[in-house]
mmCIF file with all atom_site columns, C-alpha atoms in Angstrom:
data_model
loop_
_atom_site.group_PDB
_atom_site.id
_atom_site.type_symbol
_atom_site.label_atom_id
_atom_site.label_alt_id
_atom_site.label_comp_id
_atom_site.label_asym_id
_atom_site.label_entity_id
_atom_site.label_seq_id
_atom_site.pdbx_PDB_ins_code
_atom_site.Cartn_x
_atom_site.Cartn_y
_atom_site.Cartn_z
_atom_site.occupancy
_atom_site.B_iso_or_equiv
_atom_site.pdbx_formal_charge
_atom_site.auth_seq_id
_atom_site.auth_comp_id
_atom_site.auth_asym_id
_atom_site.auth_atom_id
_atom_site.pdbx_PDB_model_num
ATOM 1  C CA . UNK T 1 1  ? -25.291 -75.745 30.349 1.00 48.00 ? 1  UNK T CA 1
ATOM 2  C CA . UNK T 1 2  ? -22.386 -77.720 32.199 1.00 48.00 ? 2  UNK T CA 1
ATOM 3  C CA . UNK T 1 3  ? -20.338 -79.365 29.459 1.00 52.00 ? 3  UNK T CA 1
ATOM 4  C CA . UNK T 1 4  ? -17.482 -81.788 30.147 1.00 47.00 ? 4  UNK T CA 1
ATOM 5  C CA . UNK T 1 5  ? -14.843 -78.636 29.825 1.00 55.00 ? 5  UNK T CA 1
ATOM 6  C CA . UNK T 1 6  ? -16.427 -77.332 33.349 1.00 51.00 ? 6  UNK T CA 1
ATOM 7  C CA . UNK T 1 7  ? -16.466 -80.806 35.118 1.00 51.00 ? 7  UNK T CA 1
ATOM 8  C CA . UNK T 1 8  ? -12.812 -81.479 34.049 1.00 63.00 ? 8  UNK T CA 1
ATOM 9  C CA . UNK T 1 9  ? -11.008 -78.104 35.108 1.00 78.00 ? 9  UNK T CA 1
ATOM 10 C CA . UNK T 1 10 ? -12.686 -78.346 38.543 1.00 80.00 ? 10 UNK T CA 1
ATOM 11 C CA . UNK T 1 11 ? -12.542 -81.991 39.152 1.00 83.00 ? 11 UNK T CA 1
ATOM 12 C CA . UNK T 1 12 ? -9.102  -82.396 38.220 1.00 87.00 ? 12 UNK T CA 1
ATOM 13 C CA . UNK T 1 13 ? -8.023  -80.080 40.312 1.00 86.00 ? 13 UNK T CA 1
ATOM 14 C CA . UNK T 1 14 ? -9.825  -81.033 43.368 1.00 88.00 ? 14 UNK T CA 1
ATOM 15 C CA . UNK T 1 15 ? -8.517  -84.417 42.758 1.00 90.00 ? 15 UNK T CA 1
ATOM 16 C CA . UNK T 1 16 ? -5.015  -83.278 42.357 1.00 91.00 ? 16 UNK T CA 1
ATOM 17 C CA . UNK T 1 17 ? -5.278  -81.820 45.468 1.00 91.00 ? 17 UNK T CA 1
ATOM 18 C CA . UNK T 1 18 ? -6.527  -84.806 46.927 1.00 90.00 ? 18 UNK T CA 1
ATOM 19 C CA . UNK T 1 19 ? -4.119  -86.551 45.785 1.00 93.00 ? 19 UNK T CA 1
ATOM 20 C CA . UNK T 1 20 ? -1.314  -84.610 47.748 1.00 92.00 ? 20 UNK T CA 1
ATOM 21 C CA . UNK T 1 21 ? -3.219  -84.807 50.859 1.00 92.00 ? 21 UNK T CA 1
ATOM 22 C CA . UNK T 1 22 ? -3.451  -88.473 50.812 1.00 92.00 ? 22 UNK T CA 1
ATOM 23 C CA . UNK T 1 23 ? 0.300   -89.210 49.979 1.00 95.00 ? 23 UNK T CA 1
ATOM 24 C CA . UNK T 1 24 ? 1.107   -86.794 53.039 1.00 93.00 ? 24 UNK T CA 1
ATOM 25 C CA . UNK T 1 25 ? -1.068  -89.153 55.139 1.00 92.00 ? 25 UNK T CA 1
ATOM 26 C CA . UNK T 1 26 ? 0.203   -92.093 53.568 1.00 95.00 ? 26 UNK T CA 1
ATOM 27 C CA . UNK T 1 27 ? 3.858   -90.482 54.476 1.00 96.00 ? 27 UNK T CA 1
ATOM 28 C CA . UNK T 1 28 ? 2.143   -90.075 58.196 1.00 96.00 ? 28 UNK T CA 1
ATOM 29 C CA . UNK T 1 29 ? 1.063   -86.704 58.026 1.00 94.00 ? 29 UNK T CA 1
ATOM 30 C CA . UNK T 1 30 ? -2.176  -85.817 59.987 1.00 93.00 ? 30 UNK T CA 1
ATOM 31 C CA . UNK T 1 31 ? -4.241  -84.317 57.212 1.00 91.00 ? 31 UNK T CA 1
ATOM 32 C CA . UNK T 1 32 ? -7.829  -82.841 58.257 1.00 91.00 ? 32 UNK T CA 1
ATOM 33 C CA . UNK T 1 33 ? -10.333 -82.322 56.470 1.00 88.00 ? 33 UNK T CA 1
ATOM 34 C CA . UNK T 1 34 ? -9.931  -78.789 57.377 1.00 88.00 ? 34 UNK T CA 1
ATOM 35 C CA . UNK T 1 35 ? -6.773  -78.640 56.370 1.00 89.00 ? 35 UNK T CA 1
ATOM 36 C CA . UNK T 1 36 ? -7.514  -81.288 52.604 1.00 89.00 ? 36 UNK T CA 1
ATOM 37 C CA . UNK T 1 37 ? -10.392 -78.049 52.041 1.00 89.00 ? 37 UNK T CA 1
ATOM 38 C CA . UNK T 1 38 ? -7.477  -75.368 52.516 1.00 90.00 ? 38 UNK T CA 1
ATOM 39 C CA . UNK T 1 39 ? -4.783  -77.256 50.006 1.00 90.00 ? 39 UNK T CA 1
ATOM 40 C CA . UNK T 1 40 ? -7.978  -76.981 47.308 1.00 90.00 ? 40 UNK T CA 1
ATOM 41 C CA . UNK T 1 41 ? -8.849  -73.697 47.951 1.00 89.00 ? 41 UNK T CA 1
ATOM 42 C CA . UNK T 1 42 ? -5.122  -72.291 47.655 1.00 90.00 ? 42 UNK T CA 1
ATOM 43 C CA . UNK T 1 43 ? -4.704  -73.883 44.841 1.00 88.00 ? 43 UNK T CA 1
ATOM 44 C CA . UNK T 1 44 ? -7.199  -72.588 42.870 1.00 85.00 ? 44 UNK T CA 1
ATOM 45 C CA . UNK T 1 45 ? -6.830  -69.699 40.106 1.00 81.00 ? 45 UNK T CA 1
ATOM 46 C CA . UNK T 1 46 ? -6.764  -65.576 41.124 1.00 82.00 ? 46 UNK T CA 1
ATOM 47 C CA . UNK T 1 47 ? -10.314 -65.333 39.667 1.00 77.00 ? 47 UNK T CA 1
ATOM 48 C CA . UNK T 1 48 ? -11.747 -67.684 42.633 1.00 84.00 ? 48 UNK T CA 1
ATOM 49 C CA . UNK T 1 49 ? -10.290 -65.213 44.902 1.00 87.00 ? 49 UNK T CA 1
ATOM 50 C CA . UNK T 1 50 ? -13.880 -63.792 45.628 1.00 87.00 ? 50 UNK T CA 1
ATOM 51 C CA . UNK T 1 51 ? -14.952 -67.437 46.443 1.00 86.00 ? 51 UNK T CA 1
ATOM 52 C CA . UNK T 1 52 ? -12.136 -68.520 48.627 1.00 88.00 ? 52 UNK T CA 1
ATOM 53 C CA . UNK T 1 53 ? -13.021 -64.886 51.100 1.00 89.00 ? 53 UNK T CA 1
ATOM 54 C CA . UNK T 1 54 ? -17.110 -66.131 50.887 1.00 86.00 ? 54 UNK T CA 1
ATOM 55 C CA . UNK T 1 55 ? -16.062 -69.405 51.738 1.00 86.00 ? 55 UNK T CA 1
ATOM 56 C CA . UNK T 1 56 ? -13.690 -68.566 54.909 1.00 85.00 ? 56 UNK T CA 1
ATOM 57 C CA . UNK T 1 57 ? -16.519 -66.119 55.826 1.00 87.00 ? 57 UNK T CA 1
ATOM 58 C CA . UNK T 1 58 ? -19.135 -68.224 55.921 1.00 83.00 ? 58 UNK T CA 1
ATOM 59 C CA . UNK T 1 59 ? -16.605 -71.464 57.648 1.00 67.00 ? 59 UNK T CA 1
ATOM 60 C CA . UNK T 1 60 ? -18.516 -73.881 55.218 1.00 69.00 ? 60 UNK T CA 1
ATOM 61 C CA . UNK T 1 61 ? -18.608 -77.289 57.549 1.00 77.00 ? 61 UNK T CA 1
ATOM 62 C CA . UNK T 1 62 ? -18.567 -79.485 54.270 1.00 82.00 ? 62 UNK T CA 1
ATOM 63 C CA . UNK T 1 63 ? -16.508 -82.332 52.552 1.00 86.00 ? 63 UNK T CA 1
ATOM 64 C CA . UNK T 1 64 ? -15.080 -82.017 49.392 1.00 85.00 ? 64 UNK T CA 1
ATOM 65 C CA . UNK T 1 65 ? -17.452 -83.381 46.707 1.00 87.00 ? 65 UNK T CA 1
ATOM 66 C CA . UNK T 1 66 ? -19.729 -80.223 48.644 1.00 88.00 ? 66 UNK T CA 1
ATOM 67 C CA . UNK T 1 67 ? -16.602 -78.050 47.601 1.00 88.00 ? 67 UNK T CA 1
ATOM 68 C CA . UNK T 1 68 ? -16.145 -79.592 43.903 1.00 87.00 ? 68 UNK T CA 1
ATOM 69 C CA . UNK T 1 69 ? -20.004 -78.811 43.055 1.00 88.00 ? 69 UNK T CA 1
ATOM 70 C CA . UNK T 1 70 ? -19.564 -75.286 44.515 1.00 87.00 ? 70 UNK T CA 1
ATOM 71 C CA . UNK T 1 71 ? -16.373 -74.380 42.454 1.00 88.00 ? 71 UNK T CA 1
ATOM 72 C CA . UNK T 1 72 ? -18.198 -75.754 39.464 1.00 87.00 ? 72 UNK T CA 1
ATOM 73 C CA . UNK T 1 73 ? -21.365 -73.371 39.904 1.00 87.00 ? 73 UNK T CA 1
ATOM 74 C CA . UNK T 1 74 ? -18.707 -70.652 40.531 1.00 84.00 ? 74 UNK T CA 1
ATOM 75 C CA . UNK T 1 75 ? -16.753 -71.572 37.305 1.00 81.00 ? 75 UNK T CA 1
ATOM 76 C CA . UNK T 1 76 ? -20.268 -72.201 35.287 1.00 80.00 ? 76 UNK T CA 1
ATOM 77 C CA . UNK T 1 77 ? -21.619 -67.991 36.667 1.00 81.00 ? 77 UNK T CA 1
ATOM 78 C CA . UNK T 1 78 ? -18.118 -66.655 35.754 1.00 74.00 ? 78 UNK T CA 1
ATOM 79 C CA . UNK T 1 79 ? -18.441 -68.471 32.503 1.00 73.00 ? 79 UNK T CA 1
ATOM 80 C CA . UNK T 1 80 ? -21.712 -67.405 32.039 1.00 67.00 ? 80 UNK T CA 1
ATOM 81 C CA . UNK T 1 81 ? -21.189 -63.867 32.718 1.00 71.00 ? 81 UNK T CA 1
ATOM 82 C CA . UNK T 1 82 ? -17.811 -63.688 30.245 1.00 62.00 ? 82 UNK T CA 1
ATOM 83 C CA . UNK T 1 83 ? -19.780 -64.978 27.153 1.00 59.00 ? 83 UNK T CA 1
#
């Protein structure tokens, strides 16, 4: 089951990220969406390393509520498969 542990991890760090990338655009800095998905995906924990290689492999065309629900299934299998 998701709980609110899962949601909170993942969120908060995509928002985090967000965060950064708007206060460089705010500052002036052209910030793609390309590059807002690579400042998440760097950011994340060793143990997504697997996911960040899929994701570059595949070139995932999405925005980043897309990327927030995919970290969280990715968090919720490696959970799953640790308890």
């Amino acid at each position: 089951a998701i709980t609110h542990q899962h949601w909170r991890s993942v969120c908060a760090n995509v928002l985090e990220m967000k965060s950064h990338s708007d206060r460089l655009g705010m500052l002036g800095v052209d910030v793609s969406r390309k590059l807002a998905m690579d400042l998440v995906l760097q950011s994340l924990l060793e143990w997504y390393s697997e996911f960040i290689k899929d994701y570059y492999v595949i070139d995932h065309d999405m925005i980043l509520i897309d990327l927030t629900y995919l970290l969280l299934a990715a968090k919720i299998s490696n959970d799953l498969a640790h308890w």
